PDB file of C-alpha atoms and ligand atoms in Angstrom:
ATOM      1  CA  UNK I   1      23.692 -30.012  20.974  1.00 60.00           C
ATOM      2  CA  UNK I   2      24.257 -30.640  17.227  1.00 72.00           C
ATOM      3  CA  UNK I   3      27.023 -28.793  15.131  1.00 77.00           C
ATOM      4  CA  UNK I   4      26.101 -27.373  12.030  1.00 76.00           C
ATOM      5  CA  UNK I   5      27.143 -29.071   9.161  1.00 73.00           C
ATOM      6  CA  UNK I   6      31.104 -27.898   8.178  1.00 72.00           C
ATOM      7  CA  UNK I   7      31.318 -25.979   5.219  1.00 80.00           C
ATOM      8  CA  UNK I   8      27.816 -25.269   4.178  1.00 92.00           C
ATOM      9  CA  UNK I   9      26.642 -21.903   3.436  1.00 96.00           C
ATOM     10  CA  UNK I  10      23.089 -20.497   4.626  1.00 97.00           C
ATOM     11  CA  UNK I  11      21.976 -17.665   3.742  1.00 98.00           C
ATOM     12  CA  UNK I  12      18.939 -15.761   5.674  1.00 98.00           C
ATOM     13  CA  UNK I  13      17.018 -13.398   4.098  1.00 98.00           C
ATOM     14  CA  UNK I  14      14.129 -10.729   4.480  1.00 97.00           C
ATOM     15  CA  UNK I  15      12.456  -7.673   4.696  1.00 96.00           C
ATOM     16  CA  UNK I  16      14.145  -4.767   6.653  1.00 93.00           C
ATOM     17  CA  UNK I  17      12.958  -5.161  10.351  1.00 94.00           C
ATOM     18  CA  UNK I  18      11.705  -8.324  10.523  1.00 97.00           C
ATOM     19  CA  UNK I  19      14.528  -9.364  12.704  1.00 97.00           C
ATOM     20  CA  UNK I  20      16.805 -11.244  10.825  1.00 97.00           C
ATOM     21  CA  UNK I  21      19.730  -9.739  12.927  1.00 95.00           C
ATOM     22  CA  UNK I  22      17.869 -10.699  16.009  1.00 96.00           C
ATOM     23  CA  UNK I  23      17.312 -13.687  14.833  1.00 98.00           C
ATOM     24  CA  UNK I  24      20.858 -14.655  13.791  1.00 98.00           C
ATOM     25  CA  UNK I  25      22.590 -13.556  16.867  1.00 96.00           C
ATOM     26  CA  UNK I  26      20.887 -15.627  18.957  1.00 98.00           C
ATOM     27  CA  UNK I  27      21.433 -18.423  16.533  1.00 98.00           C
ATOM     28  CA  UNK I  28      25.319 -17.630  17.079  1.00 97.00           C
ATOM     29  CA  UNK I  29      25.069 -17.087  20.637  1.00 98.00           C
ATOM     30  CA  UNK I  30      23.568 -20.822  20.415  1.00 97.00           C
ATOM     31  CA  UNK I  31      26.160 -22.323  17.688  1.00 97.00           C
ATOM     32  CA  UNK I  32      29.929 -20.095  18.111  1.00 96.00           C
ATOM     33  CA  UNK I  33      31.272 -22.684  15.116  1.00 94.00           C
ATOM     34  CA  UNK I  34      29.037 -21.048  12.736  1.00 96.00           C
ATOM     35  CA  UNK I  35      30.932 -17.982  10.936  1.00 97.00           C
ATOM     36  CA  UNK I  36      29.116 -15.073   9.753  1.00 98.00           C
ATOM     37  CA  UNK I  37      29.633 -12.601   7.014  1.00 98.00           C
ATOM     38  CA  UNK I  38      30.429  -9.358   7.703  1.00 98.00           C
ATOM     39  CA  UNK I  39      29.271  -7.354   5.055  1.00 98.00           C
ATOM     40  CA  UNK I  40      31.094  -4.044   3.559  1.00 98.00           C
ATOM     41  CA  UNK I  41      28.470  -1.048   3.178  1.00 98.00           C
ATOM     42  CA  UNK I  42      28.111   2.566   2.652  1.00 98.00           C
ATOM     43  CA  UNK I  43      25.345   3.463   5.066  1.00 96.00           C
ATOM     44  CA  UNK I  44      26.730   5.441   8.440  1.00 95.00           C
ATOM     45  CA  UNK I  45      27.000   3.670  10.858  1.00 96.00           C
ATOM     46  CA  UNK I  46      24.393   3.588  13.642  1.00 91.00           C
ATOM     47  CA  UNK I  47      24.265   4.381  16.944  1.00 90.00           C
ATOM     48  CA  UNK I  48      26.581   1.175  18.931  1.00 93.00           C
ATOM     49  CA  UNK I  49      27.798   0.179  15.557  1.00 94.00           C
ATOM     50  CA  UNK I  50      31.341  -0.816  15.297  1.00 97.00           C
ATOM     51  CA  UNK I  51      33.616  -0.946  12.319  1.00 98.00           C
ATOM     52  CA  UNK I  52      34.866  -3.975  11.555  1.00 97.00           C
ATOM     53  CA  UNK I  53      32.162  -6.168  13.539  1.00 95.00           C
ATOM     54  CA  UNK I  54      28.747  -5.109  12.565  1.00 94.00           C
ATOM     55  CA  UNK I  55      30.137  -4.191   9.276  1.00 97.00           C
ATOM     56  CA  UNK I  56      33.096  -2.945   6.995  1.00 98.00           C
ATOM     57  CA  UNK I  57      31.789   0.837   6.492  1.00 98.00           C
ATOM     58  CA  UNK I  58      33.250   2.278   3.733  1.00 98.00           C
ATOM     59  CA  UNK I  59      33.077   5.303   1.034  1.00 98.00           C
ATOM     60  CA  UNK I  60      31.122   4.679  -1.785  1.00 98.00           C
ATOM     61  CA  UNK I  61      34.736   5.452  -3.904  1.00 98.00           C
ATOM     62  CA  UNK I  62      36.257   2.703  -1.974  1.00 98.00           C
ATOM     63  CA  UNK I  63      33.068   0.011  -2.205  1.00 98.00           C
ATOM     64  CA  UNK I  64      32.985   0.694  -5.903  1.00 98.00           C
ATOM     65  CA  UNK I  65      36.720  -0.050  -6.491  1.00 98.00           C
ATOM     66  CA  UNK I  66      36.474  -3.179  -4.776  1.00 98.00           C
ATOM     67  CA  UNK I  67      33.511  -4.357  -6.997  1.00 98.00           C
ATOM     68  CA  UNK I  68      35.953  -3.277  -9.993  1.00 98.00           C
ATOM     69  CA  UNK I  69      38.360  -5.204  -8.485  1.00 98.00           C
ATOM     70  CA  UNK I  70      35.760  -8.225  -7.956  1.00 97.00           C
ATOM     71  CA  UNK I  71      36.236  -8.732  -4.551  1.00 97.00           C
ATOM     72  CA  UNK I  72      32.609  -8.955  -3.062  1.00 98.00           C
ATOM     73  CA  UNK I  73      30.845 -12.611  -3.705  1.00 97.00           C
ATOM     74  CA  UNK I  74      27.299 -10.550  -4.822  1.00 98.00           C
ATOM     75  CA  UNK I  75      26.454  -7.139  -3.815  1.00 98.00           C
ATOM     76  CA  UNK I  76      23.353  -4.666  -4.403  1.00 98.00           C
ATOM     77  CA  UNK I  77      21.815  -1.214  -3.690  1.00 97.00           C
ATOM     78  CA  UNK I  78      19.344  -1.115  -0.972  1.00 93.00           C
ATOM     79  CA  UNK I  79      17.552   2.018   0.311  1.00 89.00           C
ATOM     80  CA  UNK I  80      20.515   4.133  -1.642  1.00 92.00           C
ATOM     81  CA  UNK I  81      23.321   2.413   0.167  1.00 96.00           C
ATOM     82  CA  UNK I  82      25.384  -0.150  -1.617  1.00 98.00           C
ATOM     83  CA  UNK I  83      26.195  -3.504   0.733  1.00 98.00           C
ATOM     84  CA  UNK I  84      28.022  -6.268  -0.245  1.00 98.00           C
ATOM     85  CA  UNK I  85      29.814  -9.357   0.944  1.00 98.00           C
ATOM     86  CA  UNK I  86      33.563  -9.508   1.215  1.00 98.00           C
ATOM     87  CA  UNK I  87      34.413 -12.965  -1.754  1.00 96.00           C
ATOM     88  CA  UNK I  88      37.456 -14.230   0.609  1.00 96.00           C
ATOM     89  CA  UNK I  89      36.732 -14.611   3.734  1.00 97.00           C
ATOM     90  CA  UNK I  90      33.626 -16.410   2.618  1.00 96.00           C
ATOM     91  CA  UNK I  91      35.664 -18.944   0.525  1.00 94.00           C
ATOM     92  CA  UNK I  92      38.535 -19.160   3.149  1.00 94.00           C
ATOM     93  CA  UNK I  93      35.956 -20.152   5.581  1.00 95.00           C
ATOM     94  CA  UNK I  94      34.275 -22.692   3.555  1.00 93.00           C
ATOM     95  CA  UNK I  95      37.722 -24.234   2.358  1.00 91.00           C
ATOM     96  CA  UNK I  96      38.527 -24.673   6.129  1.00 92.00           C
ATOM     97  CA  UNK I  97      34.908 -26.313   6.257  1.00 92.00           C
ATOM     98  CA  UNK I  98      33.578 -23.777   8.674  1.00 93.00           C
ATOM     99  CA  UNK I  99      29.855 -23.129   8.593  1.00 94.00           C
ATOM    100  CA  UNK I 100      28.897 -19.878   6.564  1.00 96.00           C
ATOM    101  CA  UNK I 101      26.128 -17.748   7.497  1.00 98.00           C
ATOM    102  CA  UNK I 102      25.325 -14.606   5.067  1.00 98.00           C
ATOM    103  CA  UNK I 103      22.561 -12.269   6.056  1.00 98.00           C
ATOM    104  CA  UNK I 104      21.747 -10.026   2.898  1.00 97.00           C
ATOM    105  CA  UNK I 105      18.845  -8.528   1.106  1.00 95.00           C
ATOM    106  CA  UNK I 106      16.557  -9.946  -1.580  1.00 96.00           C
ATOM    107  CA  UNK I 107      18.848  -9.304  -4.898  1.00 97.00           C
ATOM    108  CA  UNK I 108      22.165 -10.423  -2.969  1.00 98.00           C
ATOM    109  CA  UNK I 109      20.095 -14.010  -2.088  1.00 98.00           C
ATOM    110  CA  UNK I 110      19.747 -14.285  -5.824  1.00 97.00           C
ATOM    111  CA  UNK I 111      23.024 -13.762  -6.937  1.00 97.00           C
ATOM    112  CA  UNK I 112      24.467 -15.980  -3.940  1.00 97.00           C
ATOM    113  CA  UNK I 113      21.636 -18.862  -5.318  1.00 96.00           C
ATOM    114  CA  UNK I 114      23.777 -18.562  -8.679  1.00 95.00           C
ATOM    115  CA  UNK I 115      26.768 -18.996  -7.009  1.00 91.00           C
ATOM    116  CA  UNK I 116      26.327 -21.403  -4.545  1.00 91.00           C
ATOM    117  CA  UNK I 117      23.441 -23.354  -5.896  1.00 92.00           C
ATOM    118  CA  UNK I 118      24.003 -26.007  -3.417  1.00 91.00           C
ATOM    119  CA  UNK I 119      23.706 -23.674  -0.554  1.00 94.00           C
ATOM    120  CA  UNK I 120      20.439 -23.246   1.994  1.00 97.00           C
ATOM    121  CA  UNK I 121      18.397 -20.065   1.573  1.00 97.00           C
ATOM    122  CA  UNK I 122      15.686 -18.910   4.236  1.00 98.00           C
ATOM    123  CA  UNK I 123      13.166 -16.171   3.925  1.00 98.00           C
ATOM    124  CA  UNK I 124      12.416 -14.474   7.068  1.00 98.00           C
ATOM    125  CA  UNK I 125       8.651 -12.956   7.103  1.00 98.00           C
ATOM    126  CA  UNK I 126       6.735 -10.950   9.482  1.00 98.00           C
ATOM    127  CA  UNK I 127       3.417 -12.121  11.095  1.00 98.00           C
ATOM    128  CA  UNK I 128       2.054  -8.938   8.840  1.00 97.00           C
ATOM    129  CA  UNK I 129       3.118  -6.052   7.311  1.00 97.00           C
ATOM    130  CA  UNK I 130       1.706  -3.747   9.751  1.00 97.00           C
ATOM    131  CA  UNK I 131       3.868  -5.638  12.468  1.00 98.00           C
ATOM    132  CA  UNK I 132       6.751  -4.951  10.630  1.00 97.00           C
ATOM    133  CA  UNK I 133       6.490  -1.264  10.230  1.00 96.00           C
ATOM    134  CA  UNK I 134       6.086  -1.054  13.833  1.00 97.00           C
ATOM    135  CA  UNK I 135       9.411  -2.912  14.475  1.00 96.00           C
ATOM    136  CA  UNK I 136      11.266  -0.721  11.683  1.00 94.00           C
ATOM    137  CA  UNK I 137      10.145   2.149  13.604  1.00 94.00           C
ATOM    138  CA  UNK I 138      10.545   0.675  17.203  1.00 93.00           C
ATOM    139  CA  UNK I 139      14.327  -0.114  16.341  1.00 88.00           C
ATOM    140  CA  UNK I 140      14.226   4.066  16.318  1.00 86.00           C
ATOM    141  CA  UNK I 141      17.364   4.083  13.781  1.00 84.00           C
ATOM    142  CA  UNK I 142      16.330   5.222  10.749  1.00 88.00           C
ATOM    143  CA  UNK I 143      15.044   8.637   9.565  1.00 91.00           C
ATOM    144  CA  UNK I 144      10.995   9.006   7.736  1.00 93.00           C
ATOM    145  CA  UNK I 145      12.780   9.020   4.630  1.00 94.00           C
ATOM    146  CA  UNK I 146      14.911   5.569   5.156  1.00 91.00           C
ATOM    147  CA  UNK I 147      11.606   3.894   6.456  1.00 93.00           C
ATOM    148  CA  UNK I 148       9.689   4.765   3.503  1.00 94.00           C
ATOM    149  CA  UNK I 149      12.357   3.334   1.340  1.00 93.00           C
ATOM    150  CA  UNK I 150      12.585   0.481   3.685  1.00 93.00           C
ATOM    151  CA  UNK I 151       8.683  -0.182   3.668  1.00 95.00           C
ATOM    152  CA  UNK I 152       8.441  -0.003  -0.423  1.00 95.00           C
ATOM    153  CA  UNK I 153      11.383  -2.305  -0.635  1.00 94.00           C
ATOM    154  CA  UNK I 154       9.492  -4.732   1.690  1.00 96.00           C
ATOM    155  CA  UNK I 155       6.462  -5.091  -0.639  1.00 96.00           C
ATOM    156  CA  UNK I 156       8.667  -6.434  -3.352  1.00 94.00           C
ATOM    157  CA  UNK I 157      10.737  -8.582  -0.885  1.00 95.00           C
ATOM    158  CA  UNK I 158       7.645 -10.399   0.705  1.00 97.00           C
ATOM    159  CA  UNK I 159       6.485 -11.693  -3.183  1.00 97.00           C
ATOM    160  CA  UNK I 160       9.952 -13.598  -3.250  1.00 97.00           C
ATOM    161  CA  UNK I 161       9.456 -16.160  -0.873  1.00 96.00           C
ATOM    162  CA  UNK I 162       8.408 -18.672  -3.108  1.00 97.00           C
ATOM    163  CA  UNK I 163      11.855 -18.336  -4.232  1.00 96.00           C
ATOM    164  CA  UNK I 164      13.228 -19.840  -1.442  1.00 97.00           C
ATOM    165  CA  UNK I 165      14.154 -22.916  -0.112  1.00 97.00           C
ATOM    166  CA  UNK I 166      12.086 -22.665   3.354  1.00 97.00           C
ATOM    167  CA  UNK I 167       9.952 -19.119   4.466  1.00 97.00           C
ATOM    168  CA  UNK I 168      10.059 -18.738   8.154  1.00 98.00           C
ATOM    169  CA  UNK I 169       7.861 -16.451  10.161  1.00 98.00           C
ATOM    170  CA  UNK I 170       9.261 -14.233  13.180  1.00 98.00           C
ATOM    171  CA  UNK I 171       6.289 -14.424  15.074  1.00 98.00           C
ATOM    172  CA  UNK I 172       7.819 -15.254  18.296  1.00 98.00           C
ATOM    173  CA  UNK I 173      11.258 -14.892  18.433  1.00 98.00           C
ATOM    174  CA  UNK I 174      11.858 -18.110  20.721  1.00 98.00           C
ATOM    175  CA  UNK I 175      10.033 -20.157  18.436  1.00 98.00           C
ATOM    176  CA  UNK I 176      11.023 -18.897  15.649  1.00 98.00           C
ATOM    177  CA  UNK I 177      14.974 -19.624  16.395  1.00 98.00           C
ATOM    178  CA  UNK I 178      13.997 -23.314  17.223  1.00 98.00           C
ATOM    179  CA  UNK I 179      12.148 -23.351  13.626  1.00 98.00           C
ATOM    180  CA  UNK I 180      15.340 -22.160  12.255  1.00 97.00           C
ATOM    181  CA  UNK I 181      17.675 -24.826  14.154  1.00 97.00           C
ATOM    182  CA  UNK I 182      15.393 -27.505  12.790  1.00 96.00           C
ATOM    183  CA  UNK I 183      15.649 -26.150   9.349  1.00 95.00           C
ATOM    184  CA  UNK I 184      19.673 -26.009   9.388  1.00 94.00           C
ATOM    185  CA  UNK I 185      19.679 -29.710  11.150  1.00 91.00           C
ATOM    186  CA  UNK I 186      21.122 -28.237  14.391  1.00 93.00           C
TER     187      UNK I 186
HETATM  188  P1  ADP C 201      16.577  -6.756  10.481  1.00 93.61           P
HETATM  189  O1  ADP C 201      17.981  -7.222  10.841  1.00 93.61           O
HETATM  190  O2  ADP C 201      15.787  -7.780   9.729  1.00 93.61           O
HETATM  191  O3  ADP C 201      16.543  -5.424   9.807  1.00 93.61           O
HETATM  192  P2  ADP C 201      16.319  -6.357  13.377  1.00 93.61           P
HETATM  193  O4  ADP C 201      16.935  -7.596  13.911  1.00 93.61           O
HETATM  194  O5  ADP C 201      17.094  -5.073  13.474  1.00 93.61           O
HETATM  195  O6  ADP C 201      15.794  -6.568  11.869  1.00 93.61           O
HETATM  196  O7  ADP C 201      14.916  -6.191  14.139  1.00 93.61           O
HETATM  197  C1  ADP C 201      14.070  -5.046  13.944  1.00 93.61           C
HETATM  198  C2  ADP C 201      13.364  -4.715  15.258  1.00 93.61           C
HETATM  199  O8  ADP C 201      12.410  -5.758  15.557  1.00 93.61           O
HETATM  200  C3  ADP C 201      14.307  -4.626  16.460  1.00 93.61           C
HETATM  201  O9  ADP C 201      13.895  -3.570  17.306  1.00 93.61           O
HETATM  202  C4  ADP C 201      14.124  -5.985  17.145  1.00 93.61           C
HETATM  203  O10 ADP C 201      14.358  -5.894  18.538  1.00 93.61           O
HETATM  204  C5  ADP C 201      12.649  -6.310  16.852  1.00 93.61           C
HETATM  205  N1  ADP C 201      12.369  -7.755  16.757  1.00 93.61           N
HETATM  206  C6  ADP C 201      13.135  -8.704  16.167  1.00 93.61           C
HETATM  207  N2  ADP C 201      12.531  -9.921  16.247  1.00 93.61           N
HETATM  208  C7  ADP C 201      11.356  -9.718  16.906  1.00 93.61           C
HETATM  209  C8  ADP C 201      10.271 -10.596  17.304  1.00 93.61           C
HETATM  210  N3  ADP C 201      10.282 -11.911  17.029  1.00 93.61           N
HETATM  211  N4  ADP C 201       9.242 -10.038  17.943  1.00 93.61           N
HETATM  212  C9  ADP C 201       9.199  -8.695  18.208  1.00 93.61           C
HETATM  213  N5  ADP C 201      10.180  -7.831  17.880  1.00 93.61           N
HETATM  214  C10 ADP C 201      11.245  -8.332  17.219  1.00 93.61           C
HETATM  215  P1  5GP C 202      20.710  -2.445   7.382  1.00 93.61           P
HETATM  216  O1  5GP C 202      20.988  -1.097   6.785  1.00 93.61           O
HETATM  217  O2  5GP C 202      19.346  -2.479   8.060  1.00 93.61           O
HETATM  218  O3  5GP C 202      21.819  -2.953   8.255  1.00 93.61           O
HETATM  219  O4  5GP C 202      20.604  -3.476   6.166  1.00 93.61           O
HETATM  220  C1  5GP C 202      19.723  -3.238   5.102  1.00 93.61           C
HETATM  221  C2  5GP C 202      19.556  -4.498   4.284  1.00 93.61           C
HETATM  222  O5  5GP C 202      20.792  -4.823   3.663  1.00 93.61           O
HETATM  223  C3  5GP C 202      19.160  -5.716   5.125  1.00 93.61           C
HETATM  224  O6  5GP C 202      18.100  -6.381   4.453  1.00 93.61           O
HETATM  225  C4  5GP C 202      20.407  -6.551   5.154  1.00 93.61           C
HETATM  226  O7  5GP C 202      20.114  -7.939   5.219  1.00 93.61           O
HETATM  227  C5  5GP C 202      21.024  -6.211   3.818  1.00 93.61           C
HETATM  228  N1  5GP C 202      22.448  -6.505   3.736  1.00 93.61           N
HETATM  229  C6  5GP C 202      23.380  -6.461   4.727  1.00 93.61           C
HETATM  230  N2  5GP C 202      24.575  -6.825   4.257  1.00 93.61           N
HETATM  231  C7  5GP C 202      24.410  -7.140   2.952  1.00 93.61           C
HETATM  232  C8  5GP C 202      25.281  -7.610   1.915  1.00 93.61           C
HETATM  233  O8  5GP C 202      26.478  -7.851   2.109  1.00 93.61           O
HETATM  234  N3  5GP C 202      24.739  -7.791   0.691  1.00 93.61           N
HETATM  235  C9  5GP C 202      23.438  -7.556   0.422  1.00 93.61           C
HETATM  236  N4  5GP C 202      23.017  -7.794  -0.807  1.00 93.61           N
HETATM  237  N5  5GP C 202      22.590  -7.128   1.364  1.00 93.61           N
HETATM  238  C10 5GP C 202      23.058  -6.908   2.608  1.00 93.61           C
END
């Protein structure tokens, strides 16, 4: 099996529900040397969600001091919860020439791509939209009101992908994470 490449950063990107956690942890499942970001946000945490491993869940006081202090690498509102990713442990890891793997919403991607120019950017799409609203609603997490939000969001998202460096679709999950191996090299 094929390592990814040491300190390169991909980022993976998408609409809410179209799997892109899924996705991922089967990727790391498949490739333990690749590190991923663990992102600070405001959102509760759901159901199973752990502090510290899913994400860094903090007050919205607390998130916006550390954006003051300029200690997230890009961050953004997303369905009125503010997520962003932690700046060190994402440039420790890369110094140590680890494999970095951030998983963030459309306006993070952007400010990452002026960042990291030379880093790898994926779009994750849904066979259709209607396939995606019934996996934001099968994943049975969110309230009506957070799946609205979710859906509108998604309409803007899916006009980015030209923006990207490769669009993937999560048709099939299996095939999709062999699509997504051949895109990193792996
Ligand atoms: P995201 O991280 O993009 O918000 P999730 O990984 O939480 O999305 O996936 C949303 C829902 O869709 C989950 O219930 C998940 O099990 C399901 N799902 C993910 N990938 C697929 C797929 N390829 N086919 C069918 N369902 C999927
Ligand atoms: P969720 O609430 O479903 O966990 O995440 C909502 C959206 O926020 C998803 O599209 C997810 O990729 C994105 N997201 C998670 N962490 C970050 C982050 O650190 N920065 C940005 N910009 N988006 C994030």
């Amino acid at each position: 099996m094929v390592d990814a490449v040491p300190g390169r950063l991909t980022l993976i990107t998408g609409p809410s529900g179209v799997g892109k956690g899924t996705l991922v942890a089967q990727l790391l499942a498949k490739h333990p040397e690749i590190w991923l970001s663990i992102s600070a946000t405001t959102r509760s945490p759901r159901a199973g969600e752990v502090d510290g491993q899913h994400y860094f869940f903090l007050s919205r006081e607390t998130f916006e001091q550390q954006v003051t202090a300029g200690g997230f690498l890009e961050w953004a509102e997303f369905a009125g919860n503010l997520y962003g990713t932690p700046r060190k442990p994402v440039e420790d890891s890369l110094a140590l020439g680890r494999p970095v793997l951030l998983e963030i919403e459309l306006e993070g991607a952007r400010q990452v791509r002026q960042s990291f120019p030379a880093g790898f950017q994926v779009f994750l799409k849904p066979p259709s939209f209607e396939e995606l609203e019934r996996r934001i609603r099968g994943r049975g997490t969110d309230s009506e009101e957070a799946i609205s939000k979710r859906l509108g969001r998604a309409r803007i998202e899916l006009e980015a992908e030209g923006e990207f460096d490769a669009a993937l679709v999560n048709g099939d999950l299996a095939t999709a994470l062999v699509e997504l191996e051949r895109l990193m090299g792996l």
